[in-house]
Short mmCIF file of C-alpha atoms in Angstrom, two decimals:
data_model
loop_
_atom_site.label_atom_id
_atom_site.label_comp_id
_atom_site.label_asym_id
_atom_site.label_seq_id
_atom_site.Cartn_x
_atom_site.Cartn_y
_atom_site.Cartn_z
CA MET A 960 37.95 -29.93 6.26
CA THR A 961 39.94 -32.62 4.39
CA SER A 962 42.62 -31.10 1.63
CA ALA A 963 40.71 -33.07 -1.21
CA LYS A 964 38.10 -30.97 0.10
CA ALA A 965 40.01 -27.76 0.15
CA SER A 966 41.20 -28.22 -2.91
CA LYS A 967 38.03 -28.13 -4.63
CA ALA A 968 36.60 -25.61 -2.61
CA PRO A 969 37.16 -22.55 -4.96
CA ASP A 970 34.55 -25.07 -7.76
CA ALA A 971 32.16 -25.85 -5.28
CA SER A 972 32.37 -21.66 -4.27
CA ARG A 973 31.55 -21.12 -7.81
CA ARG A 974 29.15 -23.58 -7.99
CA SER A 975 27.24 -22.57 -5.30
CA GLU A 976 27.31 -18.47 -5.93
CA ARG A 977 25.66 -20.07 -9.70
CA SER A 978 23.12 -21.78 -8.37
CA ARG A 979 22.04 -19.34 -6.04
CA ARG A 980 21.73 -16.80 -8.71
CA ALA A 981 19.40 -19.60 -10.00
CA ILE A 982 17.50 -19.86 -7.69
CA PHE A 983 17.02 -15.84 -6.59
CA ASP A 984 16.58 -16.12 -10.41
CA ALA A 985 13.51 -18.89 -10.52
CA ALA A 986 11.84 -17.71 -7.65
CA LEU A 987 11.67 -14.03 -8.61
CA ALA A 988 10.30 -14.97 -11.57
CA LEU A 989 7.78 -18.05 -10.48
CA VAL A 990 6.31 -15.04 -7.97
CA THR A 991 5.58 -12.66 -10.31
CA GLU A 992 3.43 -14.72 -13.12
CA ALA A 993 2.18 -17.00 -10.51
CA GLY A 994 1.81 -14.99 -7.58
CA TYR A 995 3.05 -15.97 -3.53
CA ALA A 996 -0.27 -18.90 -2.77
CA LYS A 997 0.75 -20.28 -6.67
CA THR A 998 5.26 -20.09 -5.86
CA THR A 999 6.49 -23.88 -4.18
CA VAL A 1000 10.16 -24.56 -3.74
CA GLU A 1001 9.68 -27.42 -5.26
CA GLY A 1002 8.99 -24.73 -8.77
CA ILE A 1003 11.18 -23.39 -7.75
CA ALA A 1004 13.98 -25.91 -7.78
CA ALA A 1005 13.14 -27.04 -10.68
CA ARG A 1006 13.33 -23.90 -12.79
CA ALA A 1007 16.21 -23.13 -11.33
CA GLY A 1008 17.72 -26.78 -12.25
CA VAL A 1009 18.91 -28.07 -8.38
CA GLY A 1010 17.87 -30.16 -6.35
CA LYS A 1011 14.90 -28.51 -3.69
CA GLN A 1012 17.20 -30.20 -1.31
CA THR A 1013 20.05 -27.29 -2.42
CA ILE A 1014 17.62 -24.35 -1.02
CA TYR A 1015 16.49 -26.56 1.69
CA ARG A 1016 19.96 -27.01 2.72
CA TRP A 1017 21.30 -22.32 2.59
CA TRP A 1018 16.40 -21.50 3.27
CA PRO A 1019 14.43 -23.08 5.48
CA SER A 1020 10.98 -22.08 3.77
CA LYS A 1021 9.37 -20.44 0.56
CA ALA A 1022 9.04 -17.22 2.44
CA ALA A 1023 12.41 -16.86 3.37
CA VAL A 1024 14.64 -17.48 -0.41
CA LEU A 1025 11.74 -14.89 -1.47
CA LEU A 1026 12.26 -12.74 0.61
CA ASP A 1027 16.29 -12.98 0.01
CA ALA A 1028 15.86 -12.73 -3.55
CA TYR A 1029 13.74 -9.59 -3.65
CA LEU A 1030 16.66 -8.07 -0.92
CA ASP A 1031 19.61 -9.08 -3.46
CA LEU A 1032 17.25 -7.25 -6.29
CA ALA A 1033 16.56 -4.56 -4.44
CA ALA A 1034 20.26 -4.52 -2.87
CA GLN A 1035 21.44 -4.43 -6.61
CA ALA A 1036 18.73 -1.05 -7.19
CA ASN A 1037 20.49 0.27 -4.32
CA ASP A 1038 24.09 -0.34 -5.80
CA ALA A 1039 22.77 1.48 -9.09
CA LEU A 1040 21.95 4.41 -7.32
CA GLY A 1041 25.77 4.63 -5.80
CA GLY A 1042 24.81 3.45 -2.60
CA ALA A 1043 27.73 0.74 -3.35
CA ALA A 1044 29.96 4.22 -4.20
CA HIS A 1045 29.82 5.01 0.16
CA GLY A 1046 32.27 1.72 0.37
CA GLU A 1047 30.14 0.97 3.71
CA GLU A 1048 27.83 -2.64 3.65
CA GLY A 1049 24.30 -1.42 2.78
CA ALA A 1050 25.30 2.03 2.51
CA SER A 1051 21.73 4.12 2.53
CA GLY A 1052 21.36 5.87 -1.41
CA ILE A 1053 20.59 8.74 0.55
CA PRO A 1054 23.11 11.04 -0.17
CA ASP A 1055 24.14 13.77 2.38
CA THR A 1056 25.97 16.75 -0.43
CA GLY A 1057 24.52 18.93 2.04
CA ASP A 1058 21.08 20.35 -0.25
CA LEU A 1059 18.32 18.01 1.47
CA ALA A 1060 15.90 18.88 -1.64
CA ALA A 1061 17.71 18.14 -3.78
CA ASP A 1062 19.42 14.67 -2.24
CA LEU A 1063 15.57 14.38 -2.02
CA ARG A 1064 14.61 14.32 -5.14
CA TYR A 1065 17.54 12.41 -6.02
CA VAL A 1066 16.41 9.27 -4.53
CA LEU A 1067 12.70 9.52 -5.02
CA ARG A 1068 13.23 9.89 -9.04
CA ALA A 1069 15.52 6.83 -8.37
CA THR A 1070 12.25 5.51 -6.61
CA VAL A 1071 9.87 6.27 -9.28
CA ASP A 1072 12.39 4.80 -11.55
CA GLU A 1073 12.94 1.69 -9.95
CA LEU A 1074 8.98 1.10 -9.98
CA GLY A 1075 8.42 1.44 -13.76
CA ASP A 1076 10.68 -0.58 -14.06
CA PRO A 1077 8.55 -4.29 -15.17
CA LYS A 1078 12.28 -6.13 -13.12
CA TYR A 1079 11.48 -4.76 -9.56
CA ASP A 1080 8.00 -3.62 -10.46
CA GLY A 1081 6.56 -7.73 -10.32
CA PRO A 1082 8.00 -8.68 -7.41
CA THR A 1083 7.80 -5.77 -5.68
CA ARG A 1084 3.51 -6.58 -6.07
CA ALA A 1085 3.77 -10.16 -5.65
CA LEU A 1086 5.66 -9.78 -1.79
CA ALA A 1087 3.48 -6.81 -1.18
CA ALA A 1088 0.80 -8.42 -1.25
CA GLU A 1089 1.45 -11.56 0.42
CA GLY A 1090 2.67 -8.97 3.28
CA LEU A 1091 -0.72 -7.25 2.69
CA VAL A 1092 -2.96 -10.80 3.77
CA SER A 1093 -0.39 -12.62 5.70
CA ALA A 1094 0.36 -10.92 9.04
CA GLU A 1095 3.70 -13.23 9.62
CA PHE A 1096 5.19 -12.26 6.12
CA ALA A 1097 4.37 -8.99 6.52
CA ALA A 1098 6.83 -8.86 9.82
CA GLN A 1099 9.35 -10.50 7.80
CA MET A 1100 9.16 -8.01 4.90
CA ALA A 1101 9.38 -4.70 7.71
CA GLU A 1102 11.81 -6.84 10.17
CA LYS A 1103 13.95 -7.00 6.63
CA LEU A 1104 13.20 -3.95 4.34
CA VAL A 1105 10.72 -1.77 5.62
CA GLU A 1106 12.22 -0.63 8.20
CA PRO A 1107 16.31 -0.52 6.92
CA GLN A 1108 14.95 1.12 3.98
CA LEU A 1109 13.08 4.10 6.53
CA THR A 1110 16.71 4.09 8.38
CA TYR A 1111 17.88 5.52 5.57
CA TYR A 1112 15.71 8.35 4.96
CA LEU A 1113 16.35 8.34 8.81
CA ARG A 1114 19.98 9.36 9.13
CA ARG A 1115 18.95 12.20 6.18
CA LEU A 1116 16.41 13.88 7.91
CA GLU A 1117 18.80 13.47 11.59
CA ALA A 1118 21.54 14.99 9.83
CA ALA A 1119 18.89 17.73 7.81
CA ARG A 1120 18.00 18.42 11.23
CA GLU A 1121 21.36 18.43 13.31
CA ASP A 1122 22.10 20.94 10.64
CA GLY A 1123 18.88 22.57 10.90
CA ASP A 1124 17.51 22.71 7.44
CA ILE A 1125 14.14 21.13 9.40
CA ALA A 1126 12.16 22.45 12.21
CA PRO A 1127 13.46 20.65 16.21
CA ASP A 1128 10.23 19.47 16.76
CA THR A 1129 10.00 17.19 13.38
CA ASP A 1130 8.66 13.85 14.04
CA LEU A 1131 11.06 12.57 11.93
CA ARG A 1132 9.99 8.96 11.56
CA ILE A 1133 7.00 10.41 10.00
CA ALA A 1134 8.41 12.97 7.82
CA ALA A 1135 10.08 9.89 6.66
CA GLU A 1136 7.03 7.96 5.69
CA LEU A 1137 5.61 11.15 3.73
CA LEU A 1138 8.14 11.44 1.86
CA THR A 1139 7.80 7.15 1.00
CA ALA A 1140 3.65 6.58 1.28
CA PRO A 1141 2.63 8.45 -1.49
CA ILE A 1142 4.63 7.83 -4.19
CA ALA A 1143 3.77 3.89 -3.04
CA GLN A 1144 -0.34 4.34 -3.42
CA ARG A 1145 0.28 5.84 -6.55
CA TRP A 1146 2.20 3.22 -7.51
CA GLN A 1147 -0.16 0.76 -6.09
CA TYR A 1148 -3.32 1.73 -7.85
CA ARG A 1149 -1.68 3.32 -10.85
CA THR A 1150 -4.17 6.28 -10.85
CA VAL A 1151 -1.98 8.45 -12.71
CA PRO A 1152 1.60 8.32 -13.73
CA LEU A 1153 4.93 8.34 -11.75
CA THR A 1154 6.73 10.89 -12.90
CA HIS A 1155 9.96 13.30 -11.61
CA ALA A 1156 8.14 16.30 -11.54
CA TYR A 1157 5.69 14.41 -9.18
CA ALA A 1158 8.51 13.21 -7.24
CA ASP A 1159 10.08 17.09 -7.10
CA ALA A 1160 6.78 18.76 -6.37
CA LEU A 1161 6.23 15.97 -3.54
CA VAL A 1162 9.97 16.79 -1.81
CA THR A 1163 9.01 20.63 -1.98
CA HIS A 1164 5.51 20.04 0.00
CA VAL A 1165 6.79 18.27 2.44
CA LEU A 1166 9.94 20.05 3.21
CA ARG A 1167 7.90 23.31 3.12
CA GLY A 1168 6.34 21.02 5.92
CA LEU A 1169 9.77 20.12 7.82
CA ALA A 1170 11.35 23.65 7.26
CA PRO A 1171 12.10 25.73 10.65
CA ARG A 1172 10.10 27.57 11.93
CA PRO A 1173 10.32 31.84 13.15
CA MET B 802 -46.11 -5.27 -14.97
CA THR B 803 -49.73 -6.83 -14.40
CA SER B 804 -51.53 -6.02 -11.22
CA ALA B 805 -50.00 -9.36 -9.91
CA LYS B 806 -46.79 -8.80 -10.12
CA ALA B 807 -47.52 -5.75 -8.97
CA SER B 808 -48.90 -6.88 -5.72
CA LYS B 809 -46.46 -9.25 -5.39
CA ALA B 810 -43.59 -6.21 -5.46
CA PRO B 811 -43.51 -5.51 -1.51
CA ASP B 812 -42.67 -9.11 -0.67
CA ALA B 813 -40.48 -9.73 -4.21
CA SER B 814 -38.86 -7.00 -2.89
CA ARG B 815 -38.07 -7.65 0.84
CA ARG B 816 -36.70 -10.87 -0.76
CA SER B 817 -34.77 -9.28 -2.85
CA GLU B 818 -32.91 -7.21 -0.40
CA ARG B 819 -32.33 -9.76 2.62
CA SER B 820 -30.37 -12.04 -1.14
CA ARG B 821 -29.01 -9.05 -1.52
CA ARG B 822 -27.51 -8.41 2.57
CA ALA B 823 -26.44 -12.29 2.19
CA ILE B 824 -24.20 -12.39 -1.29
CA PHE B 825 -22.40 -9.33 0.62
CA ASP B 826 -22.00 -11.29 3.85
CA ALA B 827 -20.89 -14.19 1.85
CA ALA B 828 -18.51 -12.52 -0.27
CA LEU B 829 -17.20 -10.20 2.35
CA ALA B 830 -16.65 -13.43 5.01
CA LEU B 831 -15.09 -15.27 1.89
CA VAL B 832 -12.57 -13.13 0.54
CA THR B 833 -11.17 -12.09 4.27
CA GLU B 834 -10.97 -16.32 4.65
CA ALA B 835 -8.62 -17.35 1.63
CA GLY B 836 -7.98 -14.52 -0.22
CA TYR B 837 -9.16 -13.56 -3.17
CA ALA B 838 -8.06 -16.51 -5.98
CA LYS B 839 -9.63 -18.61 -4.06
CA THR B 840 -13.00 -17.02 -4.04
CA THR B 841 -15.86 -17.85 -6.69
CA VAL B 842 -19.20 -16.99 -7.31
CA GLU B 843 -20.05 -20.21 -6.59
CA GLY B 844 -18.93 -20.36 -3.64
CA ILE B 845 -20.41 -17.03 -2.57
CA ALA B 846 -23.95 -17.93 -3.48
CA ALA B 847 -23.58 -21.21 -1.00
CA ARG B 848 -22.39 -19.88 1.82
CA ALA B 849 -25.04 -16.64 1.13
CA GLY B 850 -27.34 -19.39 0.62
CA VAL B 851 -29.01 -18.31 -3.10
CA GLY B 852 -28.53 -19.85 -6.63
CA LYS B 853 -25.18 -18.72 -8.74
CA GLN B 854 -27.42 -17.39 -10.79
CA THR B 855 -29.42 -14.98 -8.27
CA ILE B 856 -25.58 -13.61 -8.77
CA TYR B 857 -25.50 -13.84 -12.11
CA ARG B 858 -28.83 -11.65 -12.44
CA TRP B 859 -27.44 -9.15 -11.14
CA TRP B 860 -23.92 -8.42 -11.36
CA PRO B 861 -20.88 -9.87 -14.16
CA SER B 862 -18.74 -11.23 -12.09
CA LYS B 863 -16.82 -12.21 -8.85
CA ALA B 864 -14.95 -8.33 -9.30
CA ALA B 865 -17.89 -7.22 -9.47
CA VAL B 866 -19.37 -8.30 -6.47
CA LEU B 867 -16.71 -8.04 -4.08
CA LEU B 868 -16.71 -4.56 -5.18
CA ASP B 869 -19.89 -3.56 -4.08
CA ALA B 870 -19.97 -5.63 -1.64
CA TYR B 871 -16.87 -3.82 -0.09
CA LEU B 872 -18.58 -0.38 -1.42
CA ASP B 873 -21.66 -1.10 0.78
CA LEU B 874 -19.08 -1.75 3.82
CA ALA B 875 -17.57 1.58 3.21
CA ALA B 876 -20.43 2.91 3.06
CA GLN B 877 -22.16 1.94 6.09
CA ALA B 878 -18.65 3.19 7.91
CA ASN B 879 -19.33 6.50 5.76
CA ASP B 880 -23.06 6.51 7.63
CA ALA B 881 -21.28 6.00 11.21
CA LEU B 882 -18.98 8.67 10.51
CA GLY B 883 -21.84 11.31 10.34
CA GLY B 884 -21.74 10.97 6.49
CA ALA B 885 -25.52 10.63 6.08
CA ALA B 886 -26.30 13.22 8.27
CA HIS B 887 -25.24 15.56 5.32
CA GLY B 888 -28.30 14.09 3.71
CA GLU B 889 -27.13 13.82 -0.13
CA GLU B 890 -25.66 10.50 -1.53
CA GLY B 891 -22.23 10.15 -1.26
CA ALA B 892 -21.96 12.77 1.64
CA SER B 893 -17.77 13.24 2.39
CA GLY B 894 -17.74 12.02 5.87
CA ILE B 895 -15.15 15.14 5.77
CA PRO B 896 -17.00 18.02 8.32
CA ASP B 897 -16.69 21.40 7.10
CA THR B 898 -16.63 23.18 10.46
CA GLY B 899 -14.34 25.57 9.55
CA ASP B 900 -11.40 24.73 11.51
CA LEU B 901 -8.94 22.09 9.06
CA ALA B 902 -7.25 20.47 11.57
CA ALA B 903 -9.77 19.67 13.44
CA ASP B 904 -12.32 18.20 10.99
CA LEU B 905 -8.62 16.18 9.39
CA ARG B 906 -8.19 15.23 12.38
CA TYR B 907 -11.97 13.79 13.17
CA VAL B 908 -11.92 12.48 9.79
CA LEU B 909 -8.17 10.52 9.92
CA ARG B 910 -8.87 9.24 13.96
CA ALA B 911 -12.65 7.36 12.06
CA THR B 912 -9.74 5.99 9.59
CA VAL B 913 -7.38 4.68 12.44
CA ASP B 914 -10.39 3.26 13.95
CA GLU B 915 -11.92 2.09 10.87
CA LEU B 916 -9.13 0.03 9.87
CA GLY B 917 -8.60 -1.61 13.28
CA ASP B 918 -12.09 -3.06 12.40
CA PRO B 919 -11.77 -6.52 12.15
CA LYS B 920 -15.04 -6.21 10.08
CA TYR B 921 -13.36 -3.50 7.64
CA ASP B 922 -9.47 -4.96 8.25
CA GLY B 923 -9.44 -8.32 6.32
CA PRO B 924 -11.54 -7.39 3.70
CA THR B 925 -9.84 -4.67 2.49
CA ARG B 926 -6.47 -5.95 2.45
CA ALA B 927 -7.34 -8.87 0.49
CA LEU B 928 -9.54 -6.09 -2.18
CA ALA B 929 -6.03 -4.16 -1.90
CA ALA B 930 -4.05 -7.47 -2.47
CA GLU B 931 -6.12 -8.12 -5.23
CA GLY B 932 -5.06 -4.94 -6.65
CA LEU B 933 -1.47 -4.91 -6.28
CA VAL B 934 -1.19 -7.65 -8.53
CA SER B 935 -4.22 -7.16 -10.96
CA ALA B 936 -4.30 -3.78 -13.12
CA GLU B 937 -7.56 -4.22 -14.20
CA PHE B 938 -8.57 -4.99 -10.32
CA ALA B 939 -7.13 -2.11 -9.16
CA ALA B 940 -8.13 0.03 -12.18
CA GLN B 941 -11.92 -0.75 -10.38
CA MET B 942 -10.68 -0.26 -7.20
CA ALA B 943 -9.06 3.54 -7.71
CA GLU B 944 -12.42 4.20 -10.15
CA LYS B 945 -15.12 3.14 -7.69
CA LEU B 946 -13.27 3.40 -4.27
CA VAL B 947 -10.02 5.43 -4.32
CA GLU B 948 -11.02 8.21 -6.56
CA PRO B 949 -14.13 8.68 -4.68
CA GLN B 950 -12.30 8.90 -0.97
CA LEU B 951 -9.61 11.28 -1.99
CA THR B 952 -12.25 13.72 -3.90
CA TYR B 953 -13.32 14.04 -0.76
CA TYR B 954 -10.38 15.61 0.58
CA LEU B 955 -9.36 16.82 -2.82
CA ARG B 956 -13.49 18.96 -1.84
CA ARG B 957 -12.33 20.03 1.72
CA LEU B 958 -9.00 20.77 0.76
CA GLU B 959 -10.40 23.47 -2.29
CA ALA B 960 -12.78 25.22 0.94
CA ALA B 961 -9.62 25.62 2.74
CA ARG B 962 -7.83 26.79 -0.01
CA GLU B 963 -10.49 29.46 -0.65
CA ASP B 964 -11.18 30.37 2.92
CA GLY B 965 -6.93 31.06 3.33
CA ASP B 966 -5.93 28.41 5.55
CA ILE B 967 -3.67 26.73 3.05
CA ALA B 968 -0.95 27.98 0.28
CA PRO B 969 -2.99 29.31 -3.29
CA ASP B 970 -0.44 27.04 -4.56
CA THR B 971 -0.50 23.80 -2.75
CA ASP B 972 -1.14 20.63 -5.62
CA LEU B 973 -4.03 19.84 -3.69
CA ARG B 974 -4.13 15.76 -4.87
CA ILE B 975 -0.38 16.15 -3.38
CA ALA B 976 -1.62 17.47 -0.63
CA ALA B 977 -4.60 14.98 -0.43
CA GLU B 978 -2.21 11.97 -0.96
CA LEU B 979 -0.15 13.91 2.53
CA LEU B 980 -2.74 12.93 4.75
CA THR B 981 -4.48 9.60 3.22
CA ALA B 982 -1.43 7.50 2.19
CA PRO B 983 0.83 7.12 5.59
CA ILE B 984 -1.22 5.21 7.32
CA ALA B 985 -1.86 3.73 4.76
CA GLN B 986 1.79 2.37 4.89
CA ARG B 987 1.64 1.85 8.33
CA TRP B 988 -1.49 -0.01 8.17
CA GLN B 989 0.06 -2.13 6.01
CA TYR B 990 2.89 -3.50 7.09
CA ARG B 991 1.57 -2.79 10.44
CA THR B 992 4.92 -1.10 11.39
CA VAL B 993 3.61 0.68 14.23
CA PRO B 994 0.50 0.89 15.64
CA LEU B 995 -2.12 3.41 14.53
CA THR B 996 -3.12 5.52 17.55
CA HIS B 997 -4.81 8.69 17.46
CA ALA B 998 -2.12 10.65 18.78
CA TYR B 999 -0.78 9.19 15.02
CA ALA B 1000 -3.20 10.67 13.04
CA ASP B 1001 -3.01 13.97 15.38
CA ALA B 1002 0.77 14.22 14.79
CA LEU B 1003 0.28 13.56 10.80
CA VAL B 1004 -2.25 16.67 10.41
CA THR B 1005 0.08 18.87 11.92
CA HIS B 1006 3.16 17.93 10.40
CA VAL B 1007 1.22 17.89 7.09
CA LEU B 1008 -0.59 21.17 7.49
CA ARG B 1009 2.62 22.78 8.22
CA GLY B 1010 3.83 22.29 4.94
CA LEU B 1011 0.15 24.06 4.05
CA ALA B 1012 0.34 26.84 5.38
CA PRO B 1013 0.35 29.78 3.29
CA ARG B 1014 3.91 31.44 3.53
CA PRO B 1015 4.36 35.08 4.16
#
């Protein structure tokens, strides 16, 4: 790197961060308004006020930029939940206070709040819809989003099993999905309102099934 | 009705049934191949070899014909499951042999098979994707498909509660969703293979939570 370039680096970095933010905002707004199929790299670039080549310098495809924009949004939600307070990168967002039921109620209430927030609702629906019809996009969503989120639950449930709070023969992945899938289904078909009381009742019903048996 | 019309009725009825079948097949094929947004009444009519007006005589919109085509397909699956053997219209497809675990394993294994069958997989994905992004279509899916299916589980679980097989304070709707939502989630993101062994394990985990408590 030449010294001329080095002296420009802080500005360039600020500009990059500003562009990245504008690209993410444009990508999420467009996919929410127009859906995945009609969102294009050209459209994102135009709305973000950057050149198309700026996007292609950082991301190989529309799918990649949309996923990164969504992961950034999800990370903000996780930070808001207190995940960042743990001080680790990719912190779980699931606290371990030693009270499994309380910890799960906390995180599922937050999930209910997030799914009810238009900021998350639109992009989540658009990307989940694309995942339903595109196996390739679903695989990327699973790898970067679904499996990591499931891992947070698996870790908390594993700690609970070690503490003797859940039965030793529990299939932890099934247990994690019992906690997350029913909320997603109510959200998907908007069949009944998602409330904190529902989140609490779900935790109660699932934990009854996981409890150690005599 | 004139006698001339009456004498034509059997032929007309056969022609109608043939047209209806061709329209359903065309609608399901198109939505699977092109997705909901790109499927049109014109396209369905052309593929089915009928006039556009034939479709509009029976259905008010693309959404209506697609939903009816899908409900017809779902009814075939239900018949295959033995629902028709009960002899009632809209029979549940969930047997009541008195053995709740066995009955649920039977129906969830059948669900796993159905979701793995390309005949159902394509249209199910296309319609669920549209339900995710269109609140109006989701409401129609909920009314005509999701809630009726849930009702079958609710009836079987209510019988089980009366038989003392599940705890009296169980929220039956939560219980029904614990049985159906996790399978749908694995199918949606294709994260792990859907197998009969998984269906069995899911039933075991859920029923542990519903069992009467001392």
